[in-house]
JSON list of C-alpha atoms and ligand atoms in Angstrom, two decimals:
[
{"chain": "A", "resi": 139, "resn": "MET", "atom": "CA", "xyz": [49.14, 42.82, 29.50]},
{"chain": "A", "resi": 140, "resn": "LYS", "atom": "CA", "xyz": [50.92, 40.83, 26.83]},
{"chain": "A", "resi": 141, "resn": "LYS", "atom": "CA", "xyz": [48.65, 37.78, 27.57]},
{"chain": "A", "resi": 142, "resn": "ILE", "atom": "CA", "xyz": [45.52, 39.92, 27.24]},
{"chain": "A", "resi": 143, "resn": "LEU", "atom": "CA", "xyz": [46.64, 41.27, 23.86]},
{"chain": "A", "resi": 144, "resn": "ILE", "atom": "CA", "xyz": [47.41, 37.76, 22.59]},
{"chain": "A", "resi": 145, "resn": "GLY", "atom": "CA", "xyz": [43.96, 36.57, 23.78]},
{"chain": "A", "resi": 146, "resn": "MET", "atom": "CA", "xyz": [42.19, 39.44, 22.00]},
{"chain": "A", "resi": 147, "resn": "PHE", "atom": "CA", "xyz": [44.14, 38.66, 18.82]},
{"chain": "A", "resi": 148, "resn": "ILE", "atom": "CA", "xyz": [43.01, 34.99, 18.89]},
{"chain": "A", "resi": 149, "resn": "VAL", "atom": "CA", "xyz": [39.35, 35.92, 19.44]},
{"chain": "A", "resi": 150, "resn": "ALA", "atom": "CA", "xyz": [39.48, 38.41, 16.58]},
{"chain": "A", "resi": 151, "resn": "ALA", "atom": "CA", "xyz": [41.16, 35.87, 14.29]},
{"chain": "A", "resi": 152, "resn": "LEU", "atom": "CA", "xyz": [38.62, 33.13, 15.06]},
{"chain": "A", "resi": 153, "resn": "SER", "atom": "CA", "xyz": [35.71, 35.50, 14.53]},
{"chain": "A", "resi": 154, "resn": "ALA", "atom": "CA", "xyz": [37.10, 36.52, 11.16]},
{"chain": "A", "resi": 155, "resn": "CYS", "atom": "CA", "xyz": [37.11, 32.82, 10.17]},
{"chain": "A", "resi": 156, "resn": "GLY", "atom": "CA", "xyz": [33.48, 32.44, 11.21]},
{"chain": "A", "resi": 157, "resn": "ILE", "atom": "CA", "xyz": [34.43, 30.38, 14.23]},
{"chain": "A", "resi": 158, "resn": "SER", "atom": "CA", "xyz": [32.94, 31.21, 17.56]},
{"chain": "A", "resi": 159, "resn": "PRO", "atom": "CA", "xyz": [35.59, 31.78, 20.29]},
{"chain": "A", "resi": 160, "resn": "THR", "atom": "CA", "xyz": [33.63, 29.29, 22.45]},
{"chain": "A", "resi": 161, "resn": "GLY", "atom": "CA", "xyz": [34.29, 26.56, 19.85]},
{"chain": "A", "resi": 162, "resn": "ALA", "atom": "CA", "xyz": [30.62, 26.25, 18.83]},
{"chain": "A", "resi": 163, "resn": "PRO", "atom": "CA", "xyz": [30.12, 26.12, 15.05]},
{"chain": "A", "resi": 164, "resn": "PRO", "atom": "CA", "xyz": [28.42, 29.15, 13.50]},
{"chain": "A", "resi": 165, "resn": "LEU", "atom": "CA", "xyz": [24.63, 28.82, 13.16]},
{"chain": "A", "resi": 166, "resn": "PRO", "atom": "CA", "xyz": [23.53, 27.95, 9.62]},
{"chain": "A", "resi": 167, "resn": "THR", "atom": "CA", "xyz": [21.61, 30.60, 7.78]},
{"chain": "A", "resi": 168, "resn": "PRO", "atom": "CA", "xyz": [17.96, 29.44, 7.72]},
{"chain": "A", "resi": 169, "resn": "GLU", "atom": "CA", "xyz": [16.53, 28.68, 4.31]},
{"chain": "A", "resi": 170, "resn": "VAL", "atom": "CA", "xyz": [13.70, 31.12, 3.82]},
{"chain": "A", "resi": 171, "resn": "GLU", "atom": "CA", "xyz": [11.62, 31.39, 0.70]},
{"chain": "A", "resi": 172, "resn": "SER", "atom": "CA", "xyz": [12.77, 34.37, -1.27]},
{"chain": "A", "resi": 173, "resn": "ILE", "atom": "CA", "xyz": [10.19, 37.11, -1.23]},
{"chain": "A", "resi": 174, "resn": "THR", "atom": "CA", "xyz": [10.13, 39.67, -4.01]},
{"chain": "A", "resi": 175, "resn": "SER", "atom": "CA", "xyz": [9.75, 43.13, -2.63]},
{"chain": "A", "resi": 176, "resn": "THR", "atom": "CA", "xyz": [9.32, 46.60, -4.01]},
{"chain": "A", "resi": 177, "resn": "ALA", "atom": "CA", "xyz": [10.43, 49.77, -2.30]},
{"chain": "A", "resi": 178, "resn": "THR", "atom": "CA", "xyz": [6.90, 50.55, -1.16]},
{"chain": "A", "resi": 179, "resn": "GLU", "atom": "CA", "xyz": [6.13, 47.15, 0.38]},
{"chain": "A", "resi": 180, "resn": "SER", "atom": "CA", "xyz": [7.01, 46.15, 3.89]},
{"chain": "A", "resi": 181, "resn": "VAL", "atom": "CA", "xyz": [8.15, 42.54, 3.96]},
{"chain": "A", "resi": 182, "resn": "ALA", "atom": "CA", "xyz": [7.68, 40.12, 6.81]},
{"chain": "A", "resi": 183, "resn": "VAL", "atom": "CA", "xyz": [10.27, 37.36, 6.75]},
{"chain": "A", "resi": 184, "resn": "SER", "atom": "CA", "xyz": [9.41, 34.18, 8.57]},
{"chain": "A", "resi": 185, "resn": "THR", "atom": "CA", "xyz": [12.09, 32.88, 10.88]},
{"chain": "A", "resi": 186, "resn": "ILE", "atom": "CA", "xyz": [10.86, 29.31, 10.35]},
{"chain": "A", "resi": 187, "resn": "PRO", "atom": "CA", "xyz": [12.23, 27.74, 7.19]},
{"chain": "A", "resi": 188, "resn": "VAL", "atom": "CA", "xyz": [9.37, 27.10, 4.79]},
{"chain": "A", "resi": 189, "resn": "SER", "atom": "CA", "xyz": [9.80, 24.84, 1.82]},
{"chain": "A", "resi": 190, "resn": "LYS", "atom": "CA", "xyz": [7.97, 25.68, -1.41]},
{"chain": "A", "resi": 191, "resn": "SER", "atom": "CA", "xyz": [6.81, 22.08, -1.52]},
{"chain": "A", "resi": 192, "resn": "ASP", "atom": "CA", "xyz": [5.36, 22.26, 1.98]},
{"chain": "A", "resi": 193, "resn": "PHE", "atom": "CA", "xyz": [1.83, 20.85, 1.82]},
{"chain": "A", "resi": 194, "resn": "PHE", "atom": "CA", "xyz": [0.41, 23.47, 4.17]},
{"chain": "A", "resi": 195, "resn": "THR", "atom": "CA", "xyz": [1.88, 26.30, 2.11]},
{"chain": "A", "resi": 196, "resn": "GLN", "atom": "CA", "xyz": [0.58, 24.77, -1.13]},
{"chain": "A", "resi": 197, "resn": "LYS", "atom": "CA", "xyz": [-2.92, 24.51, 0.26]},
{"chain": "A", "resi": 198, "resn": "GLY", "atom": "CA", "xyz": [-2.84, 27.84, 2.08]},
{"chain": "A", "resi": 199, "resn": "ILE", "atom": "CA", "xyz": [-3.59, 26.11, 5.36]},
{"chain": "A", "resi": 200, "resn": "GLU", "atom": "CA", "xyz": [-2.51, 27.78, 8.57]},
{"chain": "A", "resi": 201, "resn": "LEU", "atom": "CA", "xyz": [-2.99, 25.78, 11.70]},
{"chain": "A", "resi": 202, "resn": "PRO", "atom": "CA", "xyz": [-4.47, 27.78, 14.58]},
{"chain": "A", "resi": 203, "resn": "SER", "atom": "CA", "xyz": [-2.26, 28.05, 17.66]},
{"chain": "A", "resi": 204, "resn": "PRO", "atom": "CA", "xyz": [-2.89, 24.90, 19.66]},
{"chain": "A", "resi": 205, "resn": "ALA", "atom": "CA", "xyz": [-5.05, 25.04, 22.75]},
{"chain": "A", "resi": 206, "resn": "CYS", "atom": "CA", "xyz": [-5.02, 21.95, 24.96]},
{"chain": "A", "resi": 207, "resn": "SER", "atom": "CA", "xyz": [-7.49, 21.18, 27.71]},
{"chain": "A", "resi": 208, "resn": "ALA", "atom": "CA", "xyz": [-7.25, 17.39, 28.06]},
{"chain": "A", "resi": 209, "resn": "LEU", "atom": "CA", "xyz": [-5.61, 14.34, 26.60]},
{"chain": "A", "resi": 210, "resn": "THR", "atom": "CA", "xyz": [-7.34, 12.93, 23.52]},
{"chain": "A", "resi": 211, "resn": "GLN", "atom": "CA", "xyz": [-9.98, 10.46, 24.67]},
{"chain": "A", "resi": 212, "resn": "GLU", "atom": "CA", "xyz": [-9.35, 6.86, 23.72]},
{"chain": "A", "resi": 213, "resn": "GLN", "atom": "CA", "xyz": [-11.93, 4.73, 21.94]},
{"chain": "A", "resi": 214, "resn": "THR", "atom": "CA", "xyz": [-12.27, 1.13, 20.88]},
{"chain": "A", "resi": 215, "resn": "GLU", "atom": "CA", "xyz": [-10.22, -0.14, 17.93]},
{"chain": "A", "resi": 216, "resn": "GLY", "atom": "CA", "xyz": [-13.22, -1.92, 16.40]},
{"chain": "A", "resi": 217, "resn": "PRO", "atom": "CA", "xyz": [-13.02, -5.05, 14.24]},
{"chain": "A", "resi": 218, "resn": "TYR", "atom": "CA", "xyz": [-11.41, -3.63, 11.10]},
{"chain": "A", "resi": 219, "resn": "TYR", "atom": "CA", "xyz": [-7.84, -2.63, 11.98]},
{"chain": "A", "resi": 220, "resn": "THR", "atom": "CA", "xyz": [-5.08, -3.93, 9.75]},
{"chain": "A", "resi": 221, "resn": "PRO", "atom": "CA", "xyz": [-1.48, -3.45, 10.92]},
{"chain": "A", "resi": 222, "resn": "ASN", "atom": "CA", "xyz": [1.60, -2.72, 8.80]},
{"chain": "A", "resi": 223, "resn": "THR", "atom": "CA", "xyz": [-0.12, -0.12, 6.63]},
{"chain": "A", "resi": 224, "resn": "PRO", "atom": "CA", "xyz": [1.79, 1.70, 3.91]},
{"chain": "A", "resi": 225, "resn": "GLU", "atom": "CA", "xyz": [3.35, 5.03, 4.87]},
{"chain": "A", "resi": 226, "resn": "ARG", "atom": "CA", "xyz": [1.52, 7.78, 3.02]},
{"chain": "A", "resi": 227, "resn": "ASN", "atom": "CA", "xyz": [-0.25, 11.13, 3.53]},
{"chain": "A", "resi": 228, "resn": "SER", "atom": "CA", "xyz": [-2.83, 10.56, 0.83]},
{"chain": "A", "resi": 229, "resn": "LEU", "atom": "CA", "xyz": [-5.35, 7.73, 0.81]},
{"chain": "A", "resi": 230, "resn": "LEU", "atom": "CA", "xyz": [-6.91, 9.01, -2.42]},
{"chain": "A", "resi": 231, "resn": "GLU", "atom": "CA", "xyz": [-6.93, 6.75, -5.46]},
{"chain": "A", "resi": 232, "resn": "GLU", "atom": "CA", "xyz": [-7.82, 7.41, -9.07]},
{"chain": "A", "resi": 233, "resn": "GLY", "atom": "CA", "xyz": [-11.59, 7.55, -9.48]},
{"chain": "A", "resi": 234, "resn": "MET", "atom": "CA", "xyz": [-12.31, 7.03, -5.79]},
{"chain": "A", "resi": 235, "resn": "PRO", "atom": "CA", "xyz": [-15.80, 8.37, -5.13]},
{"chain": "A", "resi": 236, "resn": "GLY", "atom": "CA", "xyz": [-16.57, 10.55, -2.14]},
{"chain": "A", "resi": 237, "resn": "THR", "atom": "CA", "xyz": [-16.24, 14.07, -0.79]},
{"chain": "A", "resi": 238, "resn": "ARG", "atom": "CA", "xyz": [-12.58, 15.08, -0.60]},
{"chain": "A", "resi": 239, "resn": "LEU", "atom": "CA", "xyz": [-11.28, 15.82, 2.88]},
{"chain": "A", "resi": 240, "resn": "VAL", "atom": "CA", "xyz": [-7.90, 17.17, 3.97]},
{"chain": "A", "resi": 241, "resn": "LEU", "atom": "CA", "xyz": [-7.44, 16.43, 7.65]},
{"chain": "A", "resi": 242, "resn": "VAL", "atom": "CA", "xyz": [-4.73, 18.48, 9.38]},
{"chain": "A", "resi": 243, "resn": "GLY", "atom": "CA", "xyz": [-3.48, 19.25, 12.85]},
{"chain": "A", "resi": 244, "resn": "TYR", "atom": "CA", "xyz": [-0.81, 18.82, 15.47]},
{"chain": "A", "resi": 245, "resn": "VAL", "atom": "CA", "xyz": [0.21, 16.01, 17.74]},
{"chain": "A", "resi": 246, "resn": "LEU", "atom": "CA", "xyz": [0.88, 17.68, 21.10]},
{"chain": "A", "resi": 247, "resn": "ASP", "atom": "CA", "xyz": [2.10, 16.50, 24.46]},
{"chain": "A", "resi": 248, "resn": "GLN", "atom": "CA", "xyz": [0.32, 17.05, 27.78]},
{"chain": "A", "resi": 249, "resn": "ASN", "atom": "CA", "xyz": [2.01, 20.47, 28.02]},
{"chain": "A", "resi": 250, "resn": "CYS", "atom": "CA", "xyz": [0.63, 21.44, 24.61]},
{"chain": "A", "resi": 251, "resn": "GLN", "atom": "CA", "xyz": [4.04, 21.23, 22.97]},
{"chain": "A", "resi": 252, "resn": "PRO", "atom": "CA", "xyz": [4.12, 19.95, 19.35]},
{"chain": "A", "resi": 253, "resn": "LEU", "atom": "CA", "xyz": [5.72, 16.52, 18.92]},
{"chain": "A", "resi": 254, "resn": "ALA", "atom": "CA", "xyz": [7.85, 15.86, 15.89]},
{"chain": "A", "resi": 255, "resn": "ASN", "atom": "CA", "xyz": [8.08, 12.34, 14.50]},
{"chain": "A", "resi": 256, "resn": "ALA", "atom": "CA", "xyz": [4.91, 11.07, 16.19]},
{"chain": "A", "resi": 257, "resn": "TRP", "atom": "CA", "xyz": [3.37, 8.05, 14.37]},
{"chain": "A", "resi": 258, "resn": "LEU", "atom": "CA", "xyz": [-0.24, 8.17, 13.24]},
{"chain": "A", "resi": 259, "resn": "ASP", "atom": "CA", "xyz": [-2.16, 5.34, 11.56]},
{"chain": "A", "resi": 260, "resn": "PHE", "atom": "CA", "xyz": [-5.53, 6.06, 9.97]},
{"chain": "A", "resi": 261, "resn": "TRP", "atom": "CA", "xyz": [-8.20, 3.68, 8.64]},
{"chain": "A", "resi": 262, "resn": "GLN", "atom": "CA", "xyz": [-11.75, 4.26, 7.52]},
{"chain": "A", "resi": 263, "resn": "ALA", "atom": "CA", "xyz": [-14.73, 3.12, 5.48]},
{"chain": "A", "resi": 264, "resn": "ASP", "atom": "CA", "xyz": [-15.14, 4.20, 1.84]},
{"chain": "A", "resi": 265, "resn": "ALA", "atom": "CA", "xyz": [-18.01, 6.37, 0.69]},
{"chain": "A", "resi": 266, "resn": "ASN", "atom": "CA", "xyz": [-20.31, 3.31, 0.67]},
{"chain": "A", "resi": 267, "resn": "GLY", "atom": "CA", "xyz": [-19.44, 2.41, 4.23]},
{"chain": "A", "resi": 268, "resn": "ASP", "atom": "CA", "xyz": [-17.20, -0.54, 3.28]},
{"chain": "A", "resi": 269, "resn": "TYR", "atom": "CA", "xyz": [-13.78, -1.33, 4.77]},
{"chain": "A", "resi": 270, "resn": "ASP", "atom": "CA", "xyz": [-11.08, -2.98, 2.70]},
{"chain": "A", "resi": 271, "resn": "ASN", "atom": "CA", "xyz": [-10.20, -5.92, 4.92]},
{"chain": "A", "resi": 272, "resn": "ALA", "atom": "CA", "xyz": [-8.13, -7.66, 2.27]},
{"chain": "A", "resi": 273, "resn": "GLY", "atom": "CA", "xyz": [-5.81, -4.84, 1.28]},
{"chain": "A", "resi": 274, "resn": "TYR", "atom": "CA", "xyz": [-4.86, -1.31, 2.35]},
{"chain": "A", "resi": 275, "resn": "ARG", "atom": "CA", "xyz": [-7.38, 0.89, 0.59]},
{"chain": "A", "resi": 276, "resn": "LEU", "atom": "CA", "xyz": [-8.12, 3.90, 2.86]},
{"chain": "A", "resi": 277, "resn": "ARG", "atom": "CA", "xyz": [-5.45, 2.83, 5.32]},
{"chain": "A", "resi": 278, "resn": "GLY", "atom": "CA", "xyz": [-2.08, 4.45, 5.90]},
{"chain": "A", "resi": 279, "resn": "HIS", "atom": "CA", "xyz": [0.39, 5.64, 8.47]},
{"chain": "A", "resi": 280, "resn": "GLN", "atom": "CA", "xyz": [2.63, 8.69, 8.64]},
{"chain": "A", "resi": 281, "resn": "PHE", "atom": "CA", "xyz": [4.82, 10.73, 11.02]},
{"chain": "A", "resi": 282, "resn": "THR", "atom": "CA", "xyz": [4.48, 14.32, 12.12]},
{"chain": "A", "resi": 283, "resn": "ASP", "atom": "CA", "xyz": [6.89, 16.83, 10.62]},
{"chain": "A", "resi": 284, "resn": "ALA", "atom": "CA", "xyz": [9.48, 18.92, 12.49]},
{"chain": "A", "resi": 285, "resn": "GLN", "atom": "CA", "xyz": [6.71, 21.26, 13.63]},
{"chain": "A", "resi": 286, "resn": "GLY", "atom": "CA", "xyz": [4.57, 18.41, 14.99]},
{"chain": "A", "resi": 287, "resn": "ARG", "atom": "CA", "xyz": [2.04, 18.63, 12.14]},
{"chain": "A", "resi": 288, "resn": "TYR", "atom": "CA", "xyz": [0.31, 15.85, 10.22]},
{"chain": "A", "resi": 289, "resn": "TYR", "atom": "CA", "xyz": [-1.92, 15.97, 7.13]},
{"chain": "A", "resi": 290, "resn": "LEU", "atom": "CA", "xyz": [-4.10, 13.35, 5.54]},
{"chain": "A", "resi": 291, "resn": "GLU", "atom": "CA", "xyz": [-5.79, 13.56, 2.12]},
{"chain": "A", "resi": 292, "resn": "THR", "atom": "CA", "xyz": [-8.83, 11.33, 2.09]},
{"chain": "A", "resi": 293, "resn": "ILE", "atom": "CA", "xyz": [-12.61, 11.25, 1.64]},
{"chain": "A", "resi": 294, "resn": "LEU", "atom": "CA", "xyz": [-15.52, 11.51, 4.01]},
{"chain": "A", "resi": 295, "resn": "PRO", "atom": "CA", "xyz": [-16.25, 8.02, 5.33]},
{"chain": "A", "resi": 296, "resn": "GLY", "atom": "CA", "xyz": [-19.64, 6.53, 4.50]},
{"chain": "A", "resi": 297, "resn": "LEU", "atom": "CA", "xyz": [-22.05, 5.08, 7.01]},
{"chain": "A", "resi": 298, "resn": "TYR", "atom": "CA", "xyz": [-22.35, 1.37, 7.59]},
{"chain": "A", "resi": 299, "resn": "SER", "atom": "CA", "xyz": [-25.38, -0.33, 9.01]},
{"chain": "A", "resi": 300, "resn": "SER", "atom": "CA", "xyz": [-23.84, -1.47, 12.26]},
{"chain": "A", "resi": 301, "resn": "ARG", "atom": "CA", "xyz": [-22.36, 1.94, 12.96]},
{"chain": "A", "resi": 302, "resn": "PRO", "atom": "CA", "xyz": [-24.56, 4.78, 11.58]},
{"chain": "A", "resi": 303, "resn": "ILE", "atom": "CA", "xyz": [-22.16, 7.64, 12.45]},
{"chain": "A", "resi": 304, "resn": "GLU", "atom": "CA", "xyz": [-19.36, 8.96, 10.24]},
{"chain": "A", "resi": 305, "resn": "HIS", "atom": "CA", "xyz": [-15.97, 8.30, 11.80]},
{"chain": "A", "resi": 306, "resn": "ILE", "atom": "CA", "xyz": [-12.29, 7.87, 11.06]},
{"chain": "A", "resi": 307, "resn": "HIS", "atom": "CA", "xyz": [-10.24, 5.43, 13.13]},
{"chain": "A", "resi": 308, "resn": "VAL", "atom": "CA", "xyz": [-6.77, 6.44, 14.26]},
{"chain": "A", "resi": 309, "resn": "LYS", "atom": "CA", "xyz": [-3.83, 5.27, 16.38]},
{"chain": "A", "resi": 310, "resn": "VAL", "atom": "CA", "xyz": [-1.25, 7.81, 17.59]},
{"chain": "A", "resi": 311, "resn": "ARG", "atom": "CA", "xyz": [2.08, 7.11, 19.22]},
{"chain": "A", "resi": 312, "resn": "PRO", "atom": "CA", "xyz": [4.56, 9.81, 20.25]},
{"chain": "A", "resi": 313, "resn": "GLU", "atom": "CA", "xyz": [8.21, 8.92, 19.68]},
{"chain": "A", "resi": 314, "resn": "GLY", "atom": "CA", "xyz": [9.21, 6.81, 22.70]},
{"chain": "A", "resi": 315, "resn": "GLY", "atom": "CA", "xyz": [5.72, 7.09, 24.20]},
{"chain": "A", "resi": 316, "resn": "ALA", "atom": "CA", "xyz": [2.56, 5.01, 24.58]},
{"chain": "A", "resi": 317, "resn": "GLU", "atom": "CA", "xyz": [0.12, 4.39, 21.72]},
{"chain": "A", "resi": 318, "resn": "ILE", "atom": "CA", "xyz": [-3.50, 5.50, 21.94]},
{"chain": "A", "resi": 319, "resn": "THR", "atom": "CA", "xyz": [-6.41, 4.34, 19.78]},
{"chain": "A", "resi": 320, "resn": "SER", "atom": "CA", "xyz": [-9.36, 6.58, 19.05]},
{"chain": "A", "resi": 321, "resn": "GLN", "atom": "CA", "xyz": [-11.94, 7.70, 16.50]},
{"chain": "A", "resi": 322, "resn": "LEU", "atom": "CA", "xyz": [-12.70, 11.11, 15.04]},
{"chain": "A", "resi": 323, "resn": "TYR", "atom": "CA", "xyz": [-16.22, 12.37, 14.25]},
{"chain": "A", "resi": 324, "resn": "PHE", "atom": "CA", "xyz": [-17.90, 15.09, 12.23]},
{"chain": "A", "resi": 325, "resn": "PRO", "atom": "CA", "xyz": [-19.97, 18.13, 13.22]},
{"chain": "A", "resi": 326, "resn": "GLU", "atom": "CA", "xyz": [-23.29, 16.63, 12.02]},
{"chain": "A", "resi": 327, "resn": "GLN", "atom": "CA", "xyz": [-23.00, 13.94, 14.71]},
{"chain": "A", "resi": 328, "resn": "PRO", "atom": "CA", "xyz": [-20.45, 15.34, 17.16]},
{"chain": "A", "resi": 329, "resn": "ILE", "atom": "CA", "xyz": [-18.81, 13.44, 20.00]},
{"chain": "A", "resi": 330, "resn": "ASP", "atom": "CA", "xyz": [-17.39, 15.55, 22.79]},
{"chain": "A", "resi": 331, "resn": "GLY", "atom": "CA", "xyz": [-13.63, 16.11, 22.40]},
{"chain": "A", "resi": 332, "resn": "LEU", "atom": "CA", "xyz": [-13.34, 13.96, 19.25]},
{"chain": "A", "resi": 333, "resn": "THR", "atom": "CA", "xyz": [-15.03, 16.12, 16.62]},
{"chain": "A", "resi": 334, "resn": "ILE", "atom": "CA", "xyz": [-13.19, 17.48, 13.61]},
{"chain": "A", "resi": 335, "resn": "SER", "atom": "CA", "xyz": [-13.75, 21.21, 12.83]},
{"chain": "A", "resi": 336, "resn": "ILE", "atom": "CA", "xyz": [-14.65, 21.59, 9.17]},
{"chain": "A", "resi": 337, "resn": "GLU", "atom": "CA", "xyz": [-13.87, 24.39, 6.74]},
{"chain": "A", "resi": 338, "resn": "ASP", "atom": "CA", "xyz": [-15.70, 24.04, 3.40]},
{"chain": "A", "resi": 339, "resn": "ARG", "atom": "CA", "xyz": [-13.52, 25.08, 0.48]},
{"chain": "A", "resi": 340, "resn": "GLY", "atom": "CA", "xyz": [-15.97, 24.02, -2.20]},
{"chain": "A", "resi": 341, "resn": "GLU", "atom": "CA", "xyz": [-13.81, 21.48, -4.04]},
{"chain": "A", "resi": 342, "resn": "TYR", "atom": "CA", "xyz": [-12.80, 19.88, -0.76]},
{"chain": "A", "resi": 343, "resn": "LEU", "atom": "CA", "xyz": [-13.18, 20.13, 2.99]},
{"chain": "A", "resi": 344, "resn": "VAL", "atom": "CA", "xyz": [-10.38, 20.99, 5.39]},
{"chain": "A", "resi": 345, "resn": "GLY", "atom": "CA", "xyz": [-10.78, 19.27, 8.74]},
{"chain": "A", "resi": 346, "resn": "TYR", "atom": "CA", "xyz": [-8.84, 20.39, 11.80]},
{"chain": "A", "resi": 347, "resn": "PHE", "atom": "CA", "xyz": [-8.06, 18.14, 14.74]},
{"chain": "A", "resi": 348, "resn": "ASN", "atom": "CA", "xyz": [-5.21, 18.21, 17.29]},
{"chain": "A", "resi": 349, "resn": "PHE", "atom": "CA", "xyz": [-4.22, 15.12, 19.23]},
{"chain": "A", "resi": 350, "resn": "VAL", "atom": "CA", "xyz": [-2.96, 15.52, 22.77]},
{"chain": "A", "resi": 351, "resn": "VAL", "atom": "CA", "xyz": [-1.03, 12.52, 24.08]},
{"chain": "A", "resi": 352, "resn": "GLN", "atom": "CA", "xyz": [1.04, 11.65, 27.10]},
{"chain": "A", "resi": 353, "resn": "LYS", "atom": "CA", "xyz": [4.75, 11.82, 26.33]},
{"chain": "B", "resi": 46, "resn": "FE", "atom": "FE1", "xyz": [-15.38, 1.92, 11.95]}
]
């Protein structure tokens, strides 16, 4: 009986200190954007921490729940790939002509689970259909965030004579997995399984595309 009482006392003392009796540290309180409420409003509080600087929040972009039917089809690299691109989410430059496009989506594994820290490398032609083969204009790589999301600010690629179909080249590599190379297309000239869904926001387009890769 004495042992039981001592045990109960220790558990109570640890709990009072914020220490779990199992030794595990207490869970941190998630950072959630403060929401101003009035007595008449019902408030939904997200359980996922959302930063005020989050690009998706700023743009009011909500990614649809991912649906996966097959792995993303691979396509040829083509002649214009340049390795060692700068890491960046925006390929836009001052005065760059072209229709603004924000490309967003998830990188998912074969079980449709989002993959954080997956590497993506994009390259494309400018509005006139020209590639920068000397520098890194309209080229850049990035990594998916903790939720497996990527975003790319760019322009619609122009057509070039040898390839009269709008496309963006991309390489994707899950952390610790194999790299794939492919190309994305647009609804005017769709390619099965590789076509971006477009939402026209007037000042710019939002394009949605999820990659599904073997992890
Ligand atoms: Fe190309």
